[in-house]
């Protein structure tokens, strides 16, 4: 079968990939569509270190092809959106409703794929850039069949991360002032999460002025090409600033833009060794710097919620899919995504 494999030097389309059958508590899914996230590109450029060879992709949707022993919540033929969170469901963090903190879901890559007799790693417990993948059953969330799979694919990373950061981690409230630095796939979902939460002033900041129209479509009340004008909109500062780019200088700017009791939420992914600085004295007015893993999400609950909001017309998905590419055009999709020419590139099988 076809898939996108990164060997440590380059990512290429291969057609001799194999995936094993699902074991107990696992599901095999035929992928229909997969979003191309910057985290995939970050593996290729070395920002995110990962063992190789590896099948890329972590934001996908498709149809259940086979289920392993003990799986009851999905069956062959069901449409599913996939999460990257292969949490165990039994540890103390899972029991407390914090599956993103499950230690069994972090740093334990498996190798369900093979190529030419050699095992191949799975990226983010998902590997959606393949015609088929095997995931833990908890990662497959059934969705209504009337949701286009090209749109549903984006729920599993961009929506869970962006909207989840607003609703679950920052807990933005009605009337709050929000600044979103970076209006890419994650940033746009932060914007619409702030809209859903009832924020009254939502300032999207992106160096590319062409992103203004889409940012406003998702809910931004203001658009700036730099943070310089934020104080003109929020004179005392923002209640919440979300950094969605992954640059240390922007992290500093996010902290500096906070009002008293404000929160800077870090969603962008800089290099693993990157360090950021800020004035310690600036935090004593009850300001906070928050990390956020995967939108602090509970995927079985949240994916179903976001699917329902989409069907009600309250959550935008179709508008995120600015371009679709057959998997054979992965290089073009990666170039367009890397250059910021698309909000989200979606690969199709």
CSV table of C-alpha atoms in Angstrom, one decimal:
chain,number,residue,atom,x,y,z
A,1,UNK,CA,0.0,0.0,0.0
A,2,UNK,CA,1.0,3.7,-0.4
A,3,UNK,CA,2.3,5.9,2.3
A,4,UNK,CA,4.6,8.8,3.1
A,5,UNK,CA,7.8,7.5,4.8
A,6,UNK,CA,10.6,9.7,6.2
A,7,UNK,CA,13.9,7.9,6.4
A,8,UNK,CA,15.9,10.6,8.2
A,9,UNK,CA,16.9,12.5,5.1
A,10,UNK,CA,13.8,12.8,2.9
A,11,UNK,CA,10.1,12.1,2.9
A,12,UNK,CA,9.0,10.1,-0.1
A,13,UNK,CA,5.9,8.3,-1.4
A,14,UNK,CA,6.3,4.5,-1.3
A,15,UNK,CA,3.9,1.8,-2.5
A,16,UNK,CA,5.4,-1.2,-0.8
A,17,UNK,CA,4.2,-0.4,2.8
A,18,UNK,CA,2.5,-3.0,4.9
A,19,UNK,CA,0.6,-2.8,8.2
A,20,UNK,CA,-0.2,-5.6,10.6
A,21,UNK,CA,-3.6,-6.8,11.6
A,22,UNK,CA,-5.2,-5.1,14.7
A,23,UNK,CA,-4.6,-6.8,18.0
A,24,UNK,CA,-6.8,-6.8,21.0
A,25,UNK,CA,-8.2,-3.3,21.7
A,26,UNK,CA,-7.0,-2.0,18.3
A,27,UNK,CA,-8.7,-0.9,15.1
A,28,UNK,CA,-7.5,-0.9,11.5
A,29,UNK,CA,-8.7,2.1,9.6
A,30,UNK,CA,-8.7,2.8,5.8
A,31,UNK,CA,-7.6,6.4,5.6
A,32,UNK,CA,-9.7,8.7,3.3
A,33,UNK,CA,-8.1,12.0,4.1
A,34,UNK,CA,-5.3,13.4,6.3
A,35,UNK,CA,-4.4,17.0,7.1
A,36,UNK,CA,-0.8,18.1,6.7
A,37,UNK,CA,0.2,19.8,10.0
A,38,UNK,CA,3.4,21.7,10.7
A,39,UNK,CA,4.3,19.0,13.2
A,40,UNK,CA,4.7,16.6,10.3
A,41,UNK,CA,7.0,19.1,8.6
A,42,UNK,CA,8.9,19.6,11.9
A,43,UNK,CA,9.8,15.9,11.9
A,44,UNK,CA,11.3,16.3,8.4
A,45,UNK,CA,13.3,19.5,9.3
A,46,UNK,CA,14.5,18.1,12.6
A,47,UNK,CA,12.6,20.4,14.9
A,48,UNK,CA,10.8,17.4,16.4
A,49,UNK,CA,13.2,14.5,16.8
A,50,UNK,CA,11.7,11.1,16.0
A,51,UNK,CA,13.1,7.7,15.2
A,52,UNK,CA,13.2,6.6,11.6
A,53,UNK,CA,12.1,5.2,9.3
A,54,UNK,CA,8.6,6.5,10.1
A,55,UNK,CA,5.2,6.9,8.4
A,56,UNK,CA,4.2,10.5,8.8
A,57,UNK,CA,0.8,12.0,9.4
A,58,UNK,CA,-1.3,12.4,12.5
A,59,UNK,CA,-4.5,14.2,11.5
A,60,UNK,CA,-6.8,11.8,9.7
A,61,UNK,CA,-10.2,10.3,9.1
A,62,UNK,CA,-11.5,7.2,7.4
A,63,UNK,CA,-13.5,4.1,7.6
A,64,UNK,CA,-13.0,1.2,10.0
A,65,UNK,CA,-11.8,-1.8,8.1
A,66,UNK,CA,-11.3,-4.3,10.9
A,67,UNK,CA,-11.5,-4.4,14.7
A,68,UNK,CA,-9.5,-6.4,17.2
A,69,UNK,CA,-10.8,-8.5,20.1
A,70,UNK,CA,-12.7,-6.6,22.7
A,71,UNK,CA,-13.6,-3.5,20.6
A,72,UNK,CA,-17.2,-2.6,20.9
A,73,UNK,CA,-17.7,1.1,20.3
A,74,UNK,CA,-16.9,1.0,16.6
A,75,UNK,CA,-17.3,-1.7,13.9
A,76,UNK,CA,-16.3,-2.2,10.2
A,77,UNK,CA,-17.9,0.4,8.0
A,78,UNK,CA,-18.1,3.2,10.7
A,79,UNK,CA,-16.7,6.6,9.8
A,80,UNK,CA,-14.2,7.7,12.3
A,81,UNK,CA,-11.9,10.7,13.1
A,82,UNK,CA,-8.6,9.7,14.6
A,83,UNK,CA,-6.9,11.3,17.6
A,84,UNK,CA,-3.2,11.0,18.4
A,85,UNK,CA,-3.8,10.2,22.0
A,86,UNK,CA,-3.2,6.5,22.6
A,87,UNK,CA,-3.9,6.8,26.3
A,88,UNK,CA,-4.2,3.7,28.5
A,89,UNK,CA,-7.5,4.7,30.2
A,90,UNK,CA,-6.5,3.1,33.4
A,91,UNK,CA,-3.7,5.2,35.0
A,92,UNK,CA,-4.3,7.9,37.6
A,93,UNK,CA,-4.2,10.7,35.1
A,94,UNK,CA,-6.7,9.0,32.8
A,95,UNK,CA,-8.9,8.3,35.7
A,96,UNK,CA,-8.9,12.0,36.6
A,97,UNK,CA,-10.0,12.9,33.1
A,98,UNK,CA,-6.6,14.1,32.0
A,99,UNK,CA,-5.7,11.6,29.1
A,100,UNK,CA,-3.2,14.0,27.6
A,101,UNK,CA,-1.1,13.4,30.7
A,102,UNK,CA,-1.1,9.6,30.4
A,103,UNK,CA,2.5,8.5,30.6
A,104,UNK,CA,1.8,5.4,28.5
A,105,UNK,CA,0.8,7.7,25.6
A,106,UNK,CA,4.0,9.7,25.5
A,107,UNK,CA,7.4,8.7,24.1
A,108,UNK,CA,6.6,5.1,23.3
A,109,UNK,CA,6.5,4.9,19.5
A,110,UNK,CA,5.4,1.5,18.1
A,111,UNK,CA,6.2,-0.1,14.8
A,112,UNK,CA,3.0,-1.6,13.2
A,113,UNK,CA,4.3,-1.0,9.7
A,114,UNK,CA,6.9,-2.8,7.7
A,115,UNK,CA,8.6,-2.3,4.4
A,116,UNK,CA,10.8,-4.8,2.7
A,117,UNK,CA,11.0,-6.9,5.9
A,118,UNK,CA,12.1,-3.9,8.0
A,119,UNK,CA,9.8,-2.5,10.7
A,120,UNK,CA,8.7,1.1,10.3
A,121,UNK,CA,7.8,3.5,13.2
A,122,UNK,CA,4.3,5.1,13.7
A,123,UNK,CA,4.3,8.8,14.2
A,124,UNK,CA,2.2,10.2,17.0
A,125,UNK,CA,0.5,6.8,17.5
A,126,UNK,CA,-1.4,7.6,14.3
A,127,UNK,CA,0.5,7.7,10.9
A,128,UNK,CA,-2.4,9.0,8.8
A,129,UNK,CA,-0.3,9.4,5.7
A,130,UNK,CA,-0.9,5.8,4.7
A,131,UNK,CA,-3.8,4.0,3.0
A,132,UNK,CA,-4.4,2.1,6.2
A,133,UNK,CA,-3.2,2.4,9.8
A,134,UNK,CA,-3.7,0.5,13.0
A,135,UNK,CA,-4.5,2.5,16.2
A,136,UNK,CA,-5.7,1.9,19.7
A,137,UNK,CA,-9.5,1.7,19.8
A,138,UNK,CA,-9.7,4.7,22.1
A,139,UNK,CA,-8.2,6.8,19.2
A,140,UNK,CA,-11.0,6.1,16.8
A,141,UNK,CA,-14.1,8.2,17.4
A,142,UNK,CA,-17.2,7.5,15.4
A,143,UNK,CA,-18.6,10.5,13.5
A,144,UNK,CA,-21.8,10.9,11.5
A,145,UNK,CA,-21.5,9.8,7.9
A,146,UNK,CA,-22.8,13.1,6.5
A,147,UNK,CA,-19.6,14.9,7.6
A,148,UNK,CA,-17.1,15.0,4.7
A,149,UNK,CA,-14.0,13.0,5.7
A,150,UNK,CA,-11.8,15.7,4.2
A,151,UNK,CA,-13.2,18.1,6.9
A,152,UNK,CA,-13.5,15.5,9.6
A,153,UNK,CA,-9.8,14.7,9.3
A,154,UNK,CA,-9.0,18.2,10.7
A,155,UNK,CA,-10.8,17.6,14.0
A,156,UNK,CA,-8.1,15.1,15.2
A,157,UNK,CA,-5.3,17.6,15.6
A,158,UNK,CA,-6.0,21.2,14.5
A,159,UNK,CA,-9.5,21.5,16.1
A,160,UNK,CA,-8.7,19.5,19.2
A,161,UNK,CA,-5.5,21.5,19.8
A,162,UNK,CA,-6.8,25.0,19.0
A,163,UNK,CA,-10.4,24.9,20.2
A,164,UNK,CA,-9.4,22.7,23.1
A,165,UNK,CA,-6.7,25.1,24.2
A,166,UNK,CA,-9.4,27.8,24.5
A,167,UNK,CA,-12.2,25.8,26.1
A,168,UNK,CA,-10.2,23.2,28.2
A,169,UNK,CA,-6.9,24.8,29.1
A,170,UNK,CA,-7.4,28.6,29.2
A,171,UNK,CA,-11.1,28.4,29.9
A,172,UNK,CA,-11.8,31.6,28.1
A,173,UNK,CA,-15.0,33.3,29.4
A,174,UNK,CA,-17.6,35.6,28.0
A,175,UNK,CA,-16.4,39.1,27.5
A,176,UNK,CA,-12.7,38.2,27.6
A,177,UNK,CA,-10.1,39.8,25.4
A,178,UNK,CA,-8.0,37.3,23.3
A,179,UNK,CA,-4.9,37.7,21.2
A,180,UNK,CA,-4.0,34.9,18.8
A,181,UNK,CA,-0.4,35.1,17.4
A,182,UNK,CA,-0.3,33.1,14.1
A,183,UNK,CA,-3.4,32.6,11.9
A,184,UNK,CA,-2.5,29.2,10.5
A,185,UNK,CA,-4.4,26.0,11.0
A,186,UNK,CA,-4.0,26.0,14.8
A,187,UNK,CA,-4.4,29.7,15.2
A,188,UNK,CA,-7.7,29.8,13.2
A,189,UNK,CA,-9.1,27.1,15.5
A,190,UNK,CA,-8.1,29.2,18.6
A,191,UNK,CA,-9.9,32.1,17.0
A,192,UNK,CA,-13.1,30.1,16.5
A,193,UNK,CA,-12.7,28.6,20.0
A,194,UNK,CA,-12.6,32.1,21.4
A,195,UNK,CA,-15.7,32.9,19.4
A,196,UNK,CA,-17.5,29.9,20.7
A,197,UNK,CA,-16.5,30.8,24.3
A,198,UNK,CA,-18.0,34.3,24.0
A,199,UNK,CA,-14.9,36.4,23.9
A,200,UNK,CA,-15.8,39.9,22.8
A,201,UNK,CA,-12.5,41.1,21.3
A,202,UNK,CA,-10.5,38.6,19.4
A,203,UNK,CA,-7.3,39.9,17.8
A,204,UNK,CA,-5.6,37.8,15.2
A,205,UNK,CA,-2.0,38.6,14.5
A,206,UNK,CA,-0.2,37.3,11.4
A,207,UNK,CA,2.6,38.8,9.3
A,208,UNK,CA,0.7,37.8,6.1
A,209,UNK,CA,-2.1,40.4,5.5
A,210,UNK,CA,-3.8,37.9,3.1
A,211,UNK,CA,-4.9,36.0,6.1
A,212,UNK,CA,-7.2,38.7,7.4
A,213,UNK,CA,-10.3,37.6,5.5
A,214,UNK,CA,-10.2,34.0,6.7
A,215,UNK,CA,-9.3,35.1,10.3
A,216,UNK,CA,-12.4,37.3,10.4
A,217,UNK,CA,-14.5,34.5,8.9
A,218,UNK,CA,-13.5,32.3,11.9
A,219,UNK,CA,-14.4,35.0,14.4
A,220,UNK,CA,-11.6,37.6,14.7
A,221,UNK,CA,-12.9,41.0,15.5
A,222,UNK,CA,-9.5,42.7,14.6
A,223,UNK,CA,-6.5,41.7,12.5
A,224,UNK,CA,-3.0,43.0,12.8
A,225,UNK,CA,0.2,42.2,11.0
A,226,UNK,CA,2.3,42.7,14.1
A,227,UNK,CA,1.6,42.9,17.9
A,228,UNK,CA,2.4,46.7,17.9
A,229,UNK,CA,-1.2,47.7,17.5
A,230,UNK,CA,-2.6,45.4,20.2
A,231,UNK,CA,-2.5,48.0,23.0
A,232,UNK,CA,-4.6,50.3,20.8
A,233,UNK,CA,-7.4,47.6,20.9
A,234,UNK,CA,-6.8,46.2,24.4
A,235,UNK,CA,-5.3,49.2,26.3
A,236,UNK,CA,-4.7,47.3,29.6
A,237,UNK,CA,-3.6,44.1,27.9
A,238,UNK,CA,-5.2,40.8,27.0
A,239,UNK,CA,-6.9,38.2,29.2
A,240,UNK,CA,-5.4,35.5,27.1
A,241,UNK,CA,-2.7,35.4,24.5
A,242,UNK,CA,-2.1,32.2,22.4
A,243,UNK,CA,1.3,31.8,20.7
A,244,UNK,CA,0.7,29.5,17.7
A,245,UNK,CA,3.9,29.9,15.8
A,246,UNK,CA,6.6,28.4,17.9
A,247,UNK,CA,9.2,31.3,18.0
A,248,UNK,CA,10.8,32.3,21.3
A,249,UNK,CA,10.6,36.0,20.6
A,250,UNK,CA,6.8,35.7,20.1
A,251,UNK,CA,6.6,33.9,23.4
A,252,UNK,CA,8.1,36.9,25.0
A,253,UNK,CA,5.7,39.2,23.2
A,254,UNK,CA,2.8,37.1,24.3
A,255,UNK,CA,3.8,37.5,28.0
A,256,UNK,CA,4.3,41.2,27.5
A,257,UNK,CA,0.8,41.7,26.1
A,258,UNK,CA,-1.0,40.2,29.2
A,259,UNK,CA,-3.3,42.2,31.4
A,260,UNK,CA,-3.4,41.5,35.2
A,261,UNK,CA,-4.4,37.9,35.8
A,262,UNK,CA,-3.8,37.2,32.1
A,263,UNK,CA,-2.6,33.9,30.6
A,264,UNK,CA,-0.1,33.2,27.9
A,265,UNK,CA,-0.8,29.8,26.3
A,266,UNK,CA,2.0,28.2,24.3
A,267,UNK,CA,0.8,26.1,21.3
A,268,UNK,CA,3.6,26.6,18.8
A,269,UNK,CA,6.5,24.1,18.8
A,270,UNK,CA,10.0,25.6,18.7
A,271,UNK,CA,13.1,23.4,18.6
A,272,UNK,CA,13.3,21.0,21.5
A,273,UNK,CA,16.3,22.9,23.0
A,274,UNK,CA,14.8,26.4,22.6
A,275,UNK,CA,14.7,28.7,25.6
A,276,UNK,CA,12.5,31.8,26.1
A,277,UNK,CA,13.0,34.7,28.4
A,278,UNK,CA,10.6,37.1,30.2
A,279,UNK,CA,10.6,39.6,33.0
A,280,UNK,CA,10.0,37.6,36.2
A,281,UNK,CA,8.5,40.7,37.8
A,282,UNK,CA,5.9,40.9,35.1
A,283,UNK,CA,4.2,37.7,36.4
A,284,UNK,CA,3.5,38.9,40.0
A,285,UNK,CA,0.2,40.4,39.0
A,286,UNK,CA,-1.2,36.9,38.8
A,287,UNK,CA,-0.1,36.3,35.3
A,288,UNK,CA,0.5,32.8,34.0
A,289,UNK,CA,2.5,31.0,31.3
A,290,UNK,CA,0.7,27.8,30.3
A,291,UNK,CA,1.9,24.9,28.3
A,292,UNK,CA,-0.8,23.0,26.5
A,293,UNK,CA,-0.6,19.4,25.2
A,294,UNK,CA,-3.1,18.6,22.5
A,295,UNK,CA,-5.7,21.1,23.7
A,296,UNK,CA,-6.0,19.3,27.1
A,297,UNK,CA,-8.5,17.2,25.2
A,298,UNK,CA,-10.6,14.2,26.0
A,299,UNK,CA,-11.0,13.0,22.4
A,300,UNK,CA,-13.9,10.6,22.8
A,301,UNK,CA,-15.9,13.4,24.3
A,302,UNK,CA,-14.5,16.4,22.4
A,303,UNK,CA,-14.5,15.0,18.9
A,304,UNK,CA,-18.1,14.1,19.2
A,305,UNK,CA,-18.8,17.6,20.6
A,306,UNK,CA,-17.0,19.3,17.7
A,307,UNK,CA,-18.8,17.1,15.1
A,308,UNK,CA,-22.1,18.2,16.6
A,309,UNK,CA,-21.1,21.9,16.5
A,310,UNK,CA,-20.1,21.5,12.9
A,311,UNK,CA,-23.4,20.0,12.0
A,312,UNK,CA,-25.1,23.0,13.7
A,313,UNK,CA,-23.1,25.4,11.7
A,314,UNK,CA,-21.3,26.8,14.7
A,315,UNK,CA,-17.8,25.2,14.2
A,316,UNK,CA,-16.1,25.7,10.8
A,317,UNK,CA,-14.3,22.8,9.2
A,318,UNK,CA,-14.9,23.1,5.4
A,319,UNK,CA,-13.4,26.6,5.4
A,320,UNK,CA,-10.1,25.2,6.8
A,321,UNK,CA,-9.6,22.9,3.9
A,322,UNK,CA,-8.1,25.4,1.5
A,323,UNK,CA,-6.5,22.8,-0.8
A,324,UNK,CA,-6.7,19.0,-1.3
A,325,UNK,CA,-3.9,17.0,-2.9
A,326,UNK,CA,-3.7,13.3,-3.9
A,327,UNK,CA,-1.1,11.7,-1.7
A,328,UNK,CA,1.2,11.5,-4.8
A,329,UNK,CA,1.5,15.3,-4.6
A,330,UNK,CA,2.8,15.3,-1.0
A,331,UNK,CA,5.8,17.4,-2.0
A,332,UNK,CA,3.6,20.1,-3.4
A,333,UNK,CA,1.3,20.0,-0.3
A,334,UNK,CA,4.3,20.3,2.0
A,335,UNK,CA,5.7,23.2,0.1
A,336,UNK,CA,2.4,25.1,0.1
A,337,UNK,CA,1.9,24.4,3.8
A,338,UNK,CA,5.4,25.3,4.7
A,339,UNK,CA,5.2,28.6,2.9
A,340,UNK,CA,1.8,29.4,4.5
A,341,UNK,CA,-0.1,29.5,1.2
A,342,UNK,CA,-2.8,27.3,2.7
A,343,UNK,CA,-4.6,27.2,6.1
A,344,UNK,CA,-4.6,23.4,5.9
A,345,UNK,CA,-3.5,21.1,3.1
A,346,UNK,CA,-5.3,17.8,3.0
A,347,UNK,CA,-4.0,14.7,1.5
A,348,UNK,CA,-6.5,12.2,0.0
A,349,UNK,CA,-6.3,8.5,-0.7
